[in-house]
Amino acid sequence: MAATNTPVLSTRALNRATLERQLLLRRAAVPVREAIGRLVGLQAQNTRPPYFQLFSRLEGFDPAALSALMESREVVRIVTLRSTIHTHTAEDALTLRPLVQPARDRELHMFRSGLTGVDLDRLASLARDLVEERPRTMKELREELFVHWPDADPRALAVAARCRLPLVQVTPRGLWGRSGQVALTTAEHWLDRPPQPPATPDATVLRYLRAFGPASVKDMQTWAGLTRMREVFDRLRPGLVTFRDEHGVELFDLPDAPRPDPGTPAPARFLPEFDNLLLGHADRTRVIPPAFKGRNGVGNQSYGTVLADGFLAALWRLDETGDTAVVTVQALGRLDRATREEITREAVDLLTVMSPAHAYDVRFGTFVDFDD
């Protein structure tokens, strides 16, 4: 009977609530570091996406601001949620990484056949000494560790070091307008701080809900790459509010979290590949219409996403050649004139801030062929 009295949130209501918390209903006037913490990190499989994520979320964003935080070591690139690279504040890098260690252990288990006879504790100790002596590439780690275990798979040895240790990618990797190979050292060494206790599951659930809610247990587990979180939600239940989605799935939320009117306007926004808005839930229909499921990526290739009225409506690609930058927008369905004009204006703003080119163009065309 209790379930039938639980309020139901429509897909559109979930969309607006999530966009509000993701700073995508309006650009926020908050410092870059604060935004990264509020969003619990930025997905950063590639080096440029965090910059585009912040452009779409913050007033007056300057890419140099994020680079400065990385150079001052207030923000780092590290493997955390879903065993993928994220840009985190220093505090989150030190506390979220040990929280998600079980996921890294599962990843390491996949390479067990190449680690027969390897003492993983000794490997971690040796690898720590190596990367704290100076940052090392994965190739260098493979070669150094292979000396100690010549019968092991060299790639598995380096993966084991990456899984057992909280390794950060040191600058200049990840800086705007600069390049650098991936070189690694421990978070504690790079940040000059001692190891920290893991973030608690309870506190992390609350942070997740504030950034991505309302959400289900499965949503949070998908976002974090963790399992068996039901008991955490049940423990927190007395201090939370609950809803159901249109399919009857139980959703949790913070009592004071914003849940805007479903009719609230949502501006056009350009999101990069792997934006956490698209990866933060098991059920992604709050952002991706069922008709467009899988359209923001083909195989291992992911594309930039254009939101119109809060939902995936198109893909985008930026091409820079010499002094010219071109944004190509591929609509996934029909876009009316007003929407096309709004998307064009947003694309021009993006080019003005995010490209050093002096000549810009925005085009609507096709660059991805889908096998229907």
PDB file of N, CA and C in Angstrom, residues 192-283:
ATOM      1  N   ASP A 192      51.561  15.557  -2.013  1.00  0.00           N
ATOM      2  CA  ASP A 192      52.327  15.768  -0.779  1.00  0.00           C
ATOM      3  C   ASP A 192      51.425  15.694   0.441  1.00  0.00           C
ATOM      4  N   ARG A 193      50.600  14.651   0.466  1.00  0.00           N
ATOM      5  CA  ARG A 193      49.680  14.436   1.584  1.00  0.00           C
ATOM      6  C   ARG A 193      49.712  12.963   1.955  1.00  0.00           C
ATOM      7  N   PRO A 194      49.447  12.641   3.195  1.00  0.00           N
ATOM      8  CA  PRO A 194      49.417  11.235   3.598  1.00  0.00           C
ATOM      9  C   PRO A 194      48.154  10.559   3.073  1.00  0.00           C
ATOM     10  N   PRO A 195      48.132   9.237   3.051  1.00  0.00           N
ATOM     11  CA  PRO A 195      46.899   8.524   2.681  1.00  0.00           C
ATOM     12  C   PRO A 195      45.744   8.950   3.572  1.00  0.00           C
ATOM     13  N   GLN A 196      44.545   8.960   2.978  1.00  0.00           N
ATOM     14  CA  GLN A 196      43.349   9.365   3.715  1.00  0.00           C
ATOM     15  C   GLN A 196      42.400   8.180   3.857  1.00  0.00           C
ATOM     16  N   PRO A 197      41.564   8.180   4.901  1.00  0.00           N
ATOM     17  CA  PRO A 197      40.553   7.126   5.003  1.00  0.00           C
ATOM     18  C   PRO A 197      39.608   7.191   3.811  1.00  0.00           C
ATOM     19  N   PRO A 198      39.089   6.062   3.369  1.00  0.00           N
ATOM     20  CA  PRO A 198      38.147   6.078   2.247  1.00  0.00           C
ATOM     21  C   PRO A 198      36.912   6.905   2.578  1.00  0.00           C
ATOM     22  N   ALA A 199      36.357   7.550   1.565  1.00  0.00           N
ATOM     23  CA  ALA A 199      35.057   8.183   1.733  1.00  0.00           C
ATOM     24  C   ALA A 199      34.054   7.112   2.163  1.00  0.00           C
ATOM     25  N   THR A 200      33.130   7.458   3.034  1.00  0.00           N
ATOM     26  CA  THR A 200      32.160   6.466   3.488  1.00  0.00           C
ATOM     27  C   THR A 200      31.098   6.250   2.422  1.00  0.00           C
ATOM     28  N   PRO A 201      30.579   5.030   2.300  1.00  0.00           N
ATOM     29  CA  PRO A 201      29.497   4.801   1.350  1.00  0.00           C
ATOM     30  C   PRO A 201      28.299   5.711   1.602  1.00  0.00           C
ATOM     31  N   ASP A 202      27.966   5.949   2.867  1.00  0.00           N
ATOM     32  CA  ASP A 202      26.807   6.789   3.184  1.00  0.00           C
ATOM     33  C   ASP A 202      26.992   8.203   2.651  1.00  0.00           C
ATOM     34  N   ALA A 203      28.148   8.793   2.930  1.00  0.00           N
ATOM     35  CA  ALA A 203      28.400  10.156   2.476  1.00  0.00           C
ATOM     36  C   ALA A 203      28.438  10.231   0.959  1.00  0.00           C
ATOM     37  N   THR A 204      28.957   9.193   0.318  1.00  0.00           N
ATOM     38  CA  THR A 204      29.052   9.193  -1.138  1.00  0.00           C
ATOM     39  C   THR A 204      27.683   9.079  -1.783  1.00  0.00           C
ATOM     40  N   VAL A 205      26.801   8.286  -1.203  1.00  0.00           N
ATOM     41  CA  VAL A 205      25.424   8.207  -1.710  1.00  0.00           C
ATOM     42  C   VAL A 205      24.760   9.574  -1.643  1.00  0.00           C
ATOM     43  N   LEU A 206      24.930  10.269  -0.537  1.00  0.00           N
ATOM     44  CA  LEU A 206      24.312  11.580  -0.396  1.00  0.00           C
ATOM     45  C   LEU A 206      24.873  12.570  -1.418  1.00  0.00           C
ATOM     46  N   ARG A 207      26.173  12.515  -1.653  1.00  0.00           N
ATOM     47  CA  ARG A 207      26.764  13.393  -2.661  1.00  0.00           C
ATOM     48  C   ARG A 207      26.253  13.036  -4.051  1.00  0.00           C
ATOM     49  N   TYR A 208      26.131  11.760  -4.309  1.00  0.00           N
ATOM     50  CA  TYR A 208      25.610  11.328  -5.607  1.00  0.00           C
ATOM     51  C   TYR A 208      24.194  11.857  -5.827  1.00  0.00           C
ATOM     52  N   LEU A 209      23.338  11.707  -4.842  1.00  0.00           N
ATOM     53  CA  LEU A 209      21.972  12.174  -4.988  1.00  0.00           C
ATOM     54  C   LEU A 209      21.923  13.684  -5.200  1.00  0.00           C
ATOM     55  N   ARG A 210      22.782  14.414  -4.522  1.00  0.00           N
ATOM     56  CA  ARG A 210      22.783  15.870  -4.689  1.00  0.00           C
ATOM     57  C   ARG A 210      23.221  16.267  -6.093  1.00  0.00           C
ATOM     58  N   ALA A 211      24.033  15.447  -6.732  1.00  0.00           N
ATOM     59  CA  ALA A 211      24.523  15.777  -8.071  1.00  0.00           C
ATOM     60  C   ALA A 211      23.747  15.099  -9.192  1.00  0.00           C
ATOM     61  N   PHE A 212      23.074  13.959  -8.898  1.00  0.00           N
ATOM     62  CA  PHE A 212      22.453  13.179  -9.964  1.00  0.00           C
ATOM     63  C   PHE A 212      21.017  12.745  -9.664  1.00  0.00           C
ATOM     64  N   GLY A 213      20.531  13.006  -8.461  1.00  0.00           N
ATOM     65  CA  GLY A 213      19.219  12.496  -8.075  1.00  0.00           C
ATOM     66  C   GLY A 213      18.067  13.226  -8.737  1.00  0.00           C
ATOM     67  N   PRO A 214      16.863  12.708  -8.485  1.00  0.00           N
ATOM     68  CA  PRO A 214      16.498  11.478  -7.776  1.00  0.00           C
ATOM     69  C   PRO A 214      17.009  10.256  -8.539  1.00  0.00           C
ATOM     70  N   ALA A 215      17.353   9.199  -7.800  1.00  0.00           N
ATOM     71  CA  ALA A 215      17.980   8.061  -8.454  1.00  0.00           C
ATOM     72  C   ALA A 215      17.708   6.776  -7.689  1.00  0.00           C
ATOM     73  N   SER A 216      17.841   5.682  -8.405  1.00  0.00           N
ATOM     74  CA  SER A 216      17.649   4.362  -7.805  1.00  0.00           C
ATOM     75  C   SER A 216      18.971   3.819  -7.281  1.00  0.00           C
ATOM     76  N   VAL A 217      18.881   2.730  -6.542  1.00  0.00           N
ATOM     77  CA  VAL A 217      20.093   2.056  -6.074  1.00  0.00           C
ATOM     78  C   VAL A 217      20.939   1.625  -7.267  1.00  0.00           C
ATOM     79  N   LYS A 218      20.298   1.086  -8.270  1.00  0.00           N
ATOM     80  CA  LYS A 218      21.031   0.619  -9.454  1.00  0.00           C
ATOM     81  C   LYS A 218      21.698   1.785 -10.174  1.00  0.00           C
ATOM     82  N   ASP A 219      21.035   2.941 -10.208  1.00  0.00           N
ATOM     83  CA  ASP A 219      21.642   4.121 -10.819  1.00  0.00           C
ATOM     84  C   ASP A 219      22.960   4.458 -10.140  1.00  0.00           C
ATOM     85  N   MET A 220      22.934   4.511  -8.810  1.00  0.00           N
ATOM     86  CA  MET A 220      24.136   4.880  -8.073  1.00  0.00           C
ATOM     87  C   MET A 220      25.243   3.845  -8.261  1.00  0.00           C
ATOM     88  N   GLN A 221      24.872   2.576  -8.272  1.00  0.00           N
ATOM     89  CA  GLN A 221      25.870   1.532  -8.464  1.00  0.00           C
ATOM     90  C   GLN A 221      26.512   1.640  -9.843  1.00  0.00           C
ATOM     91  N   THR A 222      25.719   1.975 -10.845  1.00  0.00           N
ATOM     92  CA  THR A 222      26.251   2.153 -12.200  1.00  0.00           C
ATOM     93  C   THR A 222      27.220   3.318 -12.241  1.00  0.00           C
ATOM     94  N   TRP A 223      26.860   4.419 -11.616  1.00  0.00           N
ATOM     95  CA  TRP A 223      27.711   5.609 -11.597  1.00  0.00           C
ATOM     96  C   TRP A 223      29.046   5.327 -10.911  1.00  0.00           C
ATOM     97  N   ALA A 224      29.010   4.645  -9.787  1.00  0.00           N
ATOM     98  CA  ALA A 224      30.208   4.450  -8.982  1.00  0.00           C
ATOM     99  C   ALA A 224      31.028   3.231  -9.385  1.00  0.00           C
ATOM    100  N   GLY A 225      30.381   2.253 -10.031  1.00  0.00           N
ATOM    101  CA  GLY A 225      31.066   1.002 -10.295  1.00  0.00           C
ATOM    102  C   GLY A 225      31.145   0.130  -9.063  1.00  0.00           C
ATOM    103  N   LEU A 226      30.227   0.343  -8.113  1.00  0.00           N
ATOM    104  CA  LEU A 226      30.181  -0.432  -6.882  1.00  0.00           C
ATOM    105  C   LEU A 226      28.978  -1.368  -6.897  1.00  0.00           C
ATOM    106  N   THR A 227      28.980  -2.328  -6.008  1.00  0.00           N
ATOM    107  CA  THR A 227      27.871  -3.259  -5.884  1.00  0.00           C
ATOM    108  C   THR A 227      27.379  -3.276  -4.433  1.00  0.00           C
ATOM    109  N   ARG A 228      26.235  -3.906  -4.222  1.00  0.00           N
ATOM    110  CA  ARG A 228      25.682  -4.157  -2.886  1.00  0.00           C
ATOM    111  C   ARG A 228      25.469  -2.848  -2.100  1.00  0.00           C
ATOM    112  N   MET A 229      24.887  -1.869  -2.764  1.00  0.00           N
ATOM    113  CA  MET A 229      24.637  -0.583  -2.110  1.00  0.00           C
ATOM    114  C   MET A 229      23.223  -0.481  -1.534  1.00  0.00           C
ATOM    115  N   ARG A 230      22.420  -1.505  -1.729  1.00  0.00           N
ATOM    116  CA  ARG A 230      21.039  -1.462  -1.229  1.00  0.00           C
ATOM    117  C   ARG A 230      20.994  -1.218   0.274  1.00  0.00           C
ATOM    118  N   GLU A 231      21.873  -1.888   1.016  1.00  0.00           N
ATOM    119  CA  GLU A 231      21.828  -1.730   2.470  1.00  0.00           C
ATOM    120  C   GLU A 231      22.211  -0.315   2.885  1.00  0.00           C
ATOM    121  N   VAL A 232      23.034   0.354   2.104  1.00  0.00           N
ATOM    122  CA  VAL A 232      23.392   1.744   2.407  1.00  0.00           C
ATOM    123  C   VAL A 232      22.173   2.635   2.231  1.00  0.00           C
ATOM    124  N   PHE A 233      21.458   2.469   1.132  1.00  0.00           N
ATOM    125  CA  PHE A 233      20.245   3.259   0.911  1.00  0.00           C
ATOM    126  C   PHE A 233      19.210   2.976   1.994  1.00  0.00           C
ATOM    127  N   ASP A 234      19.079   1.716   2.379  1.00  0.00           N
ATOM    128  CA  ASP A 234      18.112   1.388   3.429  1.00  0.00           C
ATOM    129  C   ASP A 234      18.504   2.028   4.759  1.00  0.00           C
ATOM    130  N   ARG A 235      19.787   2.085   5.023  1.00  0.00           N
ATOM    131  CA  ARG A 235      20.258   2.729   6.247  1.00  0.00           C
ATOM    132  C   ARG A 235      19.967   4.234   6.224  1.00  0.00           C
ATOM    133  N   LEU A 236      20.061   4.826   5.051  1.00  0.00           N
ATOM    134  CA  LEU A 236      19.828   6.267   4.905  1.00  0.00           C
ATOM    135  C   LEU A 236      18.352   6.614   4.716  1.00  0.00           C
ATOM    136  N   ARG A 237      17.530   5.616   4.458  1.00  0.00           N
ATOM    137  CA  ARG A 237      16.127   5.841   4.092  1.00  0.00           C
ATOM    138  C   ARG A 237      15.383   6.809   5.022  1.00  0.00           C
ATOM    139  N   PRO A 238      15.540   6.721   6.347  1.00  0.00           N
ATOM    140  CA  PRO A 238      14.774   7.629   7.215  1.00  0.00           C
ATOM    141  C   PRO A 238      15.044   9.114   6.935  1.00  0.00           C
ATOM    142  N   GLY A 239      16.211   9.449   6.400  1.00  0.00           N
ATOM    143  CA  GLY A 239      16.524  10.842   6.128  1.00  0.00           C
ATOM    144  C   GLY A 239      16.325  11.240   4.684  1.00  0.00           C
ATOM    145  N   LEU A 240      15.790  10.324   3.868  1.00  0.00           N
ATOM    146  CA  LEU A 240      15.573  10.600   2.456  1.00  0.00           C
ATOM    147  C   LEU A 240      14.088  10.636   2.135  1.00  0.00           C
ATOM    148  N   VAL A 241      13.767  11.126   0.946  1.00  0.00           N
ATOM    149  CA  VAL A 241      12.405  11.025   0.421  1.00  0.00           C
ATOM    150  C   VAL A 241      12.438  10.034  -0.737  1.00  0.00           C
ATOM    151  N   THR A 242      11.323   9.394  -1.005  1.00  0.00           N
ATOM    152  CA  THR A 242      11.269   8.398  -2.065  1.00  0.00           C
ATOM    153  C   THR A 242      10.170   8.737  -3.068  1.00  0.00           C
ATOM    154  N   PHE A 243      10.431   8.299  -4.300  1.00  0.00           N
ATOM    155  CA  PHE A 243       9.488   8.465  -5.406  1.00  0.00           C
ATOM    156  C   PHE A 243       9.470   7.169  -6.196  1.00  0.00           C
ATOM    157  N   ARG A 244       8.664   7.134  -7.215  1.00  0.00           N
ATOM    158  CA  ARG A 244       8.701   6.066  -8.217  1.00  0.00           C
ATOM    159  C   ARG A 244       8.823   6.720  -9.580  1.00  0.00           C
ATOM    160  N   ASP A 245       9.514   6.047 -10.498  1.00  0.00           N
ATOM    161  CA  ASP A 245       9.490   6.555 -11.865  1.00  0.00           C
ATOM    162  C   ASP A 245       8.276   5.986 -12.575  1.00  0.00           C
ATOM    163  N   GLU A 246       8.133   6.271 -13.841  1.00  0.00           N
ATOM    164  CA  GLU A 246       6.942   5.850 -14.573  1.00  0.00           C
ATOM    165  C   GLU A 246       6.858   4.337 -14.764  1.00  0.00           C
ATOM    166  N   HIS A 247       7.949   3.630 -14.459  1.00  0.00           N
ATOM    167  CA  HIS A 247       7.956   2.168 -14.558  1.00  0.00           C
ATOM    168  C   HIS A 247       7.859   1.509 -13.189  1.00  0.00           C
ATOM    169  N   GLY A 248       7.690   2.310 -12.149  1.00  0.00           N
ATOM    170  CA  GLY A 248       7.534   1.770 -10.810  1.00  0.00           C
ATOM    171  C   GLY A 248       8.820   1.570 -10.040  1.00  0.00           C
ATOM    172  N   VAL A 249       9.964   1.970 -10.590  1.00  0.00           N
ATOM    173  CA  VAL A 249      11.246   1.814  -9.908  1.00  0.00           C
ATOM    174  C   VAL A 249      11.353   2.824  -8.772  1.00  0.00           C
ATOM    175  N   GLU A 250      11.791   2.358  -7.591  1.00  0.00           N
ATOM    176  CA  GLU A 250      11.929   3.248  -6.449  1.00  0.00           C
ATOM    177  C   GLU A 250      13.127   4.170  -6.637  1.00  0.00           C
ATOM    178  N   LEU A 251      12.897   5.457  -6.384  1.00  0.00           N
ATOM    179  CA  LEU A 251      13.929   6.482  -6.488  1.00  0.00           C
ATOM    180  C   LEU A 251      14.103   7.157  -5.137  1.00  0.00           C
ATOM    181  N   PHE A 252      15.336   7.492  -4.813  1.00  0.00           N
ATOM    182  CA  PHE A 252      15.660   8.155  -3.554  1.00  0.00           C
ATOM    183  C   PHE A 252      16.127   9.578  -3.844  1.00  0.00           C
ATOM    184  N   ASP A 253      15.926  10.451  -2.842  1.00  0.00           N
ATOM    185  CA  ASP A 253      16.402  11.818  -3.015  1.00  0.00           C
ATOM    186  C   ASP A 253      16.569  12.488  -1.667  1.00  0.00           C
ATOM    187  N   LEU A 254      17.307  13.587  -1.673  1.00  0.00           N
ATOM    188  CA  LEU A 254      17.457  14.414  -0.483  1.00  0.00           C
ATOM    189  C   LEU A 254      16.220  15.293  -0.338  1.00  0.00           C
ATOM    190  N   PRO A 255      15.721  15.453   0.863  1.00  0.00           N
ATOM    191  CA  PRO A 255      14.488  16.243   1.039  1.00  0.00           C
ATOM    192  C   PRO A 255      14.596  17.665   0.506  1.00  0.00           C
ATOM    193  N   ASP A 256      15.783  18.292   0.629  1.00  0.00           N
ATOM    194  CA  ASP A 256      15.926  19.688   0.242  1.00  0.00           C
ATOM    195  C   ASP A 256      16.506  19.873  -1.148  1.00  0.00           C
ATOM    196  N   ALA A 257      16.667  18.797  -1.911  1.00  0.00           N
ATOM    197  CA  ALA A 257      17.260  18.907  -3.252  1.00  0.00           C
ATOM    198  C   ALA A 257      16.263  19.536  -4.213  1.00  0.00           C
ATOM    199  N   PRO A 258      16.734  20.291  -5.197  1.00  0.00           N
ATOM    200  CA  PRO A 258      15.820  20.948  -6.135  1.00  0.00           C
ATOM    201  C   PRO A 258      15.166  19.950  -7.080  1.00  0.00           C
ATOM    202  N   ARG A 259      13.865  20.127  -7.282  1.00  0.00           N
ATOM    203  CA  ARG A 259      13.103  19.351  -8.248  1.00  0.00           C
ATOM    204  C   ARG A 259      12.222  20.338  -9.004  1.00  0.00           C
ATOM    205  N   PRO A 260      12.792  20.974 -10.034  1.00  0.00           N
ATOM    206  CA  PRO A 260      12.068  22.034 -10.743  1.00  0.00           C
ATOM    207  C   PRO A 260      10.804  21.524 -11.419  1.00  0.00           C
ATOM    208  N   ASP A 261       9.946  22.461 -11.733  1.00  0.00           N
ATOM    209  CA  ASP A 261       8.744  22.149 -12.510  1.00  0.00           C
ATOM    210  C   ASP A 261       9.170  21.508 -13.833  1.00  0.00           C
ATOM    211  N   PRO A 262       8.519  20.429 -14.249  1.00  0.00           N
ATOM    212  CA  PRO A 262       8.891  19.779 -15.516  1.00  0.00           C
ATOM    213  C   PRO A 262       8.820  20.710 -16.723  1.00  0.00           C
ATOM    214  N   GLY A 263       8.057  21.784 -16.605  1.00  0.00           N
ATOM    215  CA  GLY A 263       7.945  22.721 -17.711  1.00  0.00           C
ATOM    216  C   GLY A 263       9.047  23.763 -17.748  1.00  0.00           C
ATOM    217  N   THR A 264       9.980  23.713 -16.821  1.00  0.00           N
ATOM    218  CA  THR A 264      11.083  24.674 -16.801  1.00  0.00           C
ATOM    219  C   THR A 264      11.868  24.611 -18.104  1.00  0.00           C
ATOM    220  N   PRO A 265      12.114  25.746 -18.758  1.00  0.00           N
ATOM    221  CA  PRO A 265      12.879  25.717 -20.015  1.00  0.00           C
ATOM    222  C   PRO A 265      14.297  25.185 -19.787  1.00  0.00           C
ATOM    223  N   ALA A 266      14.800  24.443 -20.751  1.00  0.00           N
ATOM    224  CA  ALA A 266      16.166  23.921 -20.708  1.00  0.00           C
ATOM    225  C   ALA A 266      16.887  24.373 -21.976  1.00  0.00           C
ATOM    226  N   PRO A 267      17.988  25.106 -21.836  1.00  0.00           N
ATOM    227  CA  PRO A 267      18.687  25.635 -23.010  1.00  0.00           C
ATOM    228  C   PRO A 267      19.468  24.564 -23.753  1.00  0.00           C
ATOM    229  N   ALA A 268      19.795  24.845 -24.986  1.00  0.00           N
ATOM    230  CA  ALA A 268      20.666  23.959 -25.754  1.00  0.00           C
ATOM    231  C   ALA A 268      22.046  23.935 -25.101  1.00  0.00           C
ATOM    232  N   ARG A 269      22.621  22.752 -25.020  1.00  0.00           N
ATOM    233  CA  ARG A 269      23.939  22.602 -24.433  1.00  0.00           C
ATOM    234  C   ARG A 269      24.745  21.577 -25.233  1.00  0.00           C
ATOM    235  N   PHE A 270      26.043  21.860 -25.379  1.00  0.00           N
ATOM    236  CA  PHE A 270      26.971  20.945 -26.030  1.00  0.00           C
ATOM    237  C   PHE A 270      27.757  20.220 -24.940  1.00  0.00           C
ATOM    238  N   LEU A 271      27.637  18.895 -24.897  1.00  0.00           N
ATOM    239  CA  LEU A 271      28.375  18.083 -23.942  1.00  0.00           C
ATOM    240  C   LEU A 271      29.401  17.246 -24.689  1.00  0.00           C
ATOM    241  N   PRO A 272      30.571  17.037 -24.099  1.00  0.00           N
ATOM    242  CA  PRO A 272      31.585  16.221 -24.766  1.00  0.00           C
ATOM    243  C   PRO A 272      31.277  14.739 -24.619  1.00  0.00           C
ATOM    244  N   GLU A 273      32.054  13.932 -25.315  1.00  0.00           N
ATOM    245  CA  GLU A 273      31.929  12.489 -25.144  1.00  0.00           C
ATOM    246  C   GLU A 273      32.191  12.122 -23.690  1.00  0.00           C
ATOM    247  N   PHE A 274      31.480  11.131 -23.221  1.00  0.00           N
ATOM    248  CA  PHE A 274      31.648  10.584 -21.868  1.00  0.00           C
ATOM    249  C   PHE A 274      31.226  11.557 -20.761  1.00  0.00           C
ATOM    250  N   ASP A 275      30.395  12.535 -21.054  1.00  0.00           N
ATOM    251  CA  ASP A 275      29.930  13.408 -19.976  1.00  0.00           C
ATOM    252  C   ASP A 275      29.184  12.569 -18.950  1.00  0.00           C
ATOM    253  N   ASN A 276      29.415  12.847 -17.665  1.00  0.00           N
ATOM    254  CA  ASN A 276      28.780  12.050 -16.614  1.00  0.00           C
ATOM    255  C   ASN A 276      27.261  12.161 -16.614  1.00  0.00           C
ATOM    256  N   LEU A 277      26.707  13.220 -17.189  1.00  0.00           N
ATOM    257  CA  LEU A 277      25.251  13.296 -17.302  1.00  0.00           C
ATOM    258  C   LEU A 277      24.717  12.072 -18.034  1.00  0.00           C
ATOM    259  N   LEU A 278      25.475  11.586 -19.013  1.00  0.00           N
ATOM    260  CA  LEU A 278      25.041  10.457 -19.835  1.00  0.00           C
ATOM    261  C   LEU A 278      25.440   9.114 -19.244  1.00  0.00           C
ATOM    262  N   LEU A 279      26.294   9.125 -18.226  1.00  0.00           N
ATOM    263  CA  LEU A 279      26.818   7.875 -17.665  1.00  0.00           C
ATOM    264  C   LEU A 279      26.457   7.679 -16.195  1.00  0.00           C
ATOM    265  N   GLY A 280      25.729   8.625 -15.627  1.00  0.00           N
ATOM    266  CA  GLY A 280      25.493   8.618 -14.191  1.00  0.00           C
ATOM    267  C   GLY A 280      24.289   7.834 -13.721  1.00  0.00           C
ATOM    268  N   HIS A 281      23.618   7.115 -14.631  1.00  0.00           N
ATOM    269  CA  HIS A 281      22.423   6.351 -14.254  1.00  0.00           C
ATOM    270  C   HIS A 281      22.366   5.045 -15.031  1.00  0.00           C
ATOM    271  N   ALA A 282      21.780   4.039 -14.430  1.00  0.00           N
ATOM    272  CA  ALA A 282      21.525   2.796 -15.152  1.00  0.00           C
ATOM    273  C   ALA A 282      20.434   3.018 -16.182  1.00  0.00           C
ATOM    274  N   ASP A 283      19.397   3.772 -15.808  1.00  0.00           N
ATOM    275  CA  ASP A 283      18.312   4.123 -16.717  1.00  0.00           C
ATOM    276  C   ASP A 283      18.593   5.533 -17.235  1.00  0.00           C
TER     277      ASP A 283
END
